Amino acid sequence: MKKQSVFTFLLCLLFVSVSAQDFSFGVKGGINVASVGGGTYTGFGGLGSKISFHVGGVAEVPISEKFAVQPELLYSSQGTKWNFAGGSNLKLDYVNLPILGKYYVLEGLSAEAGPVVGFLLSTNADKEDYNSLDVAFAIGASYKLNESIFFSLRYNKGITDINKNDAITVSNQNNVLQLSVGYAF
């Protein structure tokens, strides 16, 4: 029920944002440098960064000349590289819904921040060991090269524990650095 309430709230927020004045749609994609932060599993090696990707849609709803709201819908492959027994990757695939506030510092250059809610789609591990809902806080910057092409750099810092299994005594969070390029219509 809690997940449905969060999802419904985000959809309502997106609808209200889209119902506002001028807005633009676009697509974006890029590279993720993903890791899992928090506690480590004693005696089982360390957790390293995993290179993956993200892709999806983006909208921008201007509030004023300097402020905008930017809702997104992204497929994001996250996880970590586990340095144990020759190394392996933990793959956690999410549908992420960032709702970012944007402030235009200079023409074309904006700072952005806001919550990211992720829904776990799949994993290469036992899905029952991971929470289906992930919450992070995003901070970053974007640059519009022209009316259509834009670039962004963002860091998503996980807030909630991704572990669901009671046997796992450590708390871990997703941390993702994203480098994106996009096209606005």
GROMACS .gro file of C-alpha atoms in nm:
model
  185
    1MET     CA    1   0.000   0.000   0.000
    2LYS     CA    2   0.287   0.236   0.084
    3LYS     CA    3   0.442   0.186  -0.263
    4GLN     CA    4   0.110   0.253  -0.434
    5SER     CA    5   0.066   0.577  -0.238
    6VAL     CA    6   0.411   0.702  -0.336
    7PHE     CA    7   0.354   0.604  -0.699
    8THR     CA    8   0.010   0.774  -0.705
    9PHE     CA    9   0.157   1.090  -0.549
   10LEU     CA   10   0.432   1.105  -0.811
   11LEU     CA   11   0.187   1.053  -1.096
   12CYS     CA   12  -0.033   1.334  -0.961
   13LEU     CA   13   0.268   1.562  -0.930
   14LEU     CA   14   0.370   1.479  -1.286
   15PHE     CA   15   0.015   1.548  -1.411
   16VAL     CA   16  -0.001   1.884  -1.232
   17SER     CA   17   0.340   1.977  -1.370
   18VAL     CA   18   0.244   1.882  -1.726
   19SER     CA   19  -0.085   2.070  -1.698
   20ALA     CA   20   0.110   2.388  -1.627
   21GLN     CA   21   0.223   2.640  -1.888
   22ASP     CA   22   0.489   2.573  -2.154
   23PHE     CA   23   0.673   2.248  -2.124
   24SER     CA   24   0.910   2.045  -2.333
   25PHE     CA   25   0.965   1.673  -2.372
   26GLY     CA   26   1.281   1.490  -2.458
   27VAL     CA   27   1.481   1.172  -2.438
   28LYS     CA   28   1.809   1.113  -2.262
   29GLY     CA   29   2.058   0.839  -2.200
   30GLY     CA   30   2.407   0.786  -2.077
   31ILE     CA   31   2.654   0.616  -1.853
   32ASN     CA   32   2.609   0.513  -1.489
   33VAL     CA   33   2.902   0.464  -1.254
   34ALA     CA   34   2.711   0.268  -0.991
   35SER     CA   35   2.812   0.135  -0.653
   36VAL     CA   36   2.655   0.010  -0.335
   37GLY     CA   37   2.750   0.208  -0.025
   38GLY     CA   38   2.706   0.140   0.342
   39GLY     CA   39   2.822  -0.166   0.535
   40THR     CA   40   3.041  -0.436   0.391
   41TYR     CA   41   3.022  -0.809   0.429
   42THR     CA   42   3.315  -0.899   0.655
   43GLY     CA   43   3.551  -1.148   0.494
   44PHE     CA   44   3.382  -1.135   0.155
   45GLY     CA   45   3.588  -0.866  -0.021
   46GLY     CA   46   3.498  -0.509  -0.107
   47LEU     CA   47   3.233  -0.344  -0.319
   48GLY     CA   48   3.354  -0.154  -0.625
   49SER     CA   49   3.205   0.059  -0.901
   50LYS     CA   50   3.013  -0.093  -1.191
   51ILE     CA   51   2.977   0.078  -1.529
   52SER     CA   52   2.625   0.055  -1.669
   53PHE     CA   53   2.367   0.280  -1.839
   54HIS     CA   54   2.039   0.469  -1.813
   55VAL     CA   55   1.784   0.571  -2.078
   56GLY     CA   56   1.440   0.730  -2.077
   57GLY     CA   57   1.222   1.035  -2.111
   58VAL     CA   58   1.237   1.379  -1.958
   59ALA     CA   59   1.006   1.680  -1.940
   60GLU     CA   60   1.078   2.034  -1.831
   61VAL     CA   61   0.806   2.259  -1.694
   62PRO     CA   62   0.910   2.624  -1.648
   63ILE     CA   63   0.784   2.788  -1.330
   64SER     CA   64   0.954   3.122  -1.390
   65GLU     CA   65   1.245   3.255  -1.595
   66LYS     CA   66   1.497   3.101  -1.351
   67PHE     CA   67   1.308   2.799  -1.208
   68ALA     CA   68   1.168   2.479  -1.362
   69VAL     CA   69   1.048   2.134  -1.255
   70GLN     CA   70   1.197   1.837  -1.438
   71PRO     CA   71   1.015   1.502  -1.402
   72GLU     CA   72   1.181   1.203  -1.566
   73LEU     CA   73   1.106   0.836  -1.629
   74LEU     CA   74   1.428   0.633  -1.663
   75TYR     CA   75   1.537   0.275  -1.693
   76SER     CA   76   1.857   0.259  -1.486
   77SER     CA   77   2.093  -0.037  -1.452
   78GLN     CA   78   2.265  -0.010  -1.115
   79GLY     CA   79   2.444  -0.234  -0.868
   80THR     CA   80   2.808  -0.294  -0.785
   81LYS     CA   81   3.119  -0.491  -0.868
   82TRP     CA   82   3.192  -0.737  -0.590
   83ASN     CA   83   3.563  -0.808  -0.540
   84PHE     CA   84   3.536  -1.165  -0.416
   85ALA     CA   85   3.629  -1.498  -0.580
   86GLY     CA   86   3.746  -1.337  -0.903
   87GLY     CA   87   3.487  -1.061  -0.891
   88SER     CA   88   3.129  -1.054  -1.009
   89ASN     CA   89   2.867  -0.791  -1.065
   90LEU     CA   90   2.546  -0.736  -0.873
   91LYS     CA   91   2.296  -0.606  -1.126
   92LEU     CA   92   1.991  -0.415  -0.998
   93ASP     CA   93   1.764  -0.280  -1.272
   94TYR     CA   94   1.521  -0.002  -1.177
   95VAL     CA   95   1.256   0.222  -1.325
   96ASN     CA   96   1.348   0.555  -1.165
   97LEU     CA   97   1.121   0.857  -1.128
   98PRO     CA   98   1.327   1.168  -1.050
   99ILE     CA   99   1.135   1.490  -0.977
  100LEU     CA  100   1.396   1.766  -0.987
  101GLY     CA  101   1.385   2.135  -0.917
  102LYS     CA  102   1.604   2.330  -1.160
  103TYR     CA  103   1.758   2.673  -1.113
  104TYR     CA  104   1.913   2.844  -1.417
  105VAL     CA  105   2.242   2.997  -1.301
  106LEU     CA  106   2.334   3.130  -1.646
  107GLU     CA  107   2.168   3.097  -1.982
  108GLY     CA  108   2.171   2.726  -2.063
  109LEU     CA  109   2.339   2.621  -1.736
  110SER     CA  110   2.123   2.491  -1.452
  111ALA     CA  111   2.168   2.334  -1.111
  112GLU     CA  112   1.920   2.060  -1.022
  113ALA     CA  113   1.820   1.866  -0.713
  114GLY     CA  114   1.536   1.650  -0.589
  115PRO     CA  115   1.411   1.305  -0.492
  116VAL     CA  116   1.446   0.990  -0.701
  117VAL     CA  117   1.208   0.701  -0.642
  118GLY     CA  118   1.309   0.370  -0.798
  119PHE     CA  119   1.114   0.049  -0.850
  120LEU     CA  120   1.323  -0.269  -0.877
  121LEU     CA  121   1.248  -0.454  -1.201
  122SER     CA  122   1.505  -0.732  -1.192
  123THR     CA  123   1.834  -0.851  -1.049
  124ASN     CA  124   2.087  -1.122  -1.122
  125ALA     CA  125   2.064  -1.223  -0.754
  126ASP     CA  126   1.765  -1.345  -0.553
  127LYS     CA  127   1.505  -1.068  -0.595
  128GLU     CA  128   1.353  -1.162  -0.257
  129ASP     CA  129   1.673  -1.031  -0.088
  130TYR     CA  130   1.618  -0.674  -0.216
  131ASN     CA  131   1.357  -0.410  -0.142
  132SER     CA  132   1.138  -0.332  -0.440
  133LEU     CA  133   1.139   0.042  -0.356
  134ASP     CA  134   1.453   0.254  -0.357
  135VAL     CA  135   1.470   0.624  -0.261
  136ALA     CA  136   1.762   0.855  -0.337
  137PHE     CA  137   1.842   1.226  -0.344
  138ALA     CA  138   1.983   1.365  -0.668
  139ILE     CA  139   2.204   1.668  -0.719
  140GLY     CA  140   2.361   1.779  -1.044
  141ALA     CA  141   2.387   2.024  -1.329
  142SER     CA  142   2.269   2.045  -1.689
  143TYR     CA  143   2.380   2.247  -1.987
  144LYS     CA  144   2.166   2.321  -2.292
  145LEU     CA  145   2.392   2.344  -2.594
  146ASN     CA  146   2.100   2.474  -2.800
  147GLU     CA  147   1.720   2.435  -2.797
  148SER     CA  148   1.746   2.061  -2.865
  149ILE     CA  149   2.071   1.913  -2.730
  150PHE     CA  150   2.158   1.904  -2.360
  151PHE     CA  151   2.413   1.740  -2.131
  152SER     CA  152   2.388   1.659  -1.762
  153LEU     CA  153   2.598   1.532  -1.475
  154ARG     CA  154   2.416   1.400  -1.168
  155TYR     CA  155   2.487   1.211  -0.847
  156ASN     CA  156   2.209   1.002  -0.690
  157LYS     CA  157   2.282   0.930  -0.322
  158GLY     CA  158   2.078   0.639  -0.189
  159ILE     CA  159   1.874   0.704   0.126
  160THR     CA  160   1.693   0.375   0.186
  161ASP     CA  161   1.839   0.031   0.256
  162ILE     CA  162   1.826  -0.190  -0.055
  163ASN     CA  163   1.851  -0.508   0.155
  164LYS     CA  164   1.530  -0.690   0.243
  165ASN     CA  165   1.671  -1.020   0.372
  166ASP     CA  166   1.676  -1.027   0.755
  167ALA     CA  167   1.991  -1.242   0.747
  168ILE     CA  168   2.182  -0.948   0.596
  169THR     CA  169   2.284  -0.741   0.896
  170VAL     CA  170   2.437  -0.447   0.710
  171SER     CA  171   2.258  -0.154   0.551
  172ASN     CA  172   2.340  -0.073   0.188
  173GLN     CA  173   2.232   0.206  -0.046
  174ASN     CA  174   2.257   0.262  -0.420
  175ASN     CA  175   2.494   0.542  -0.524
  176VAL     CA  176   2.502   0.638  -0.890
  177LEU     CA  177   2.698   0.899  -1.086
  178GLN     CA  178   2.525   0.968  -1.418
  179LEU     CA  179   2.660   1.137  -1.730
  180SER     CA  180   2.383   1.199  -1.985
  181VAL     CA  181   2.318   1.345  -2.325
  182GLY     CA  182   1.968   1.427  -2.437
  183TYR     CA  183   1.750   1.564  -2.712
  184ALA     CA  184   1.448   1.789  -2.644
  185PHE     CA  185   1.160   1.806  -2.894
   0.00000   0.00000   0.00000
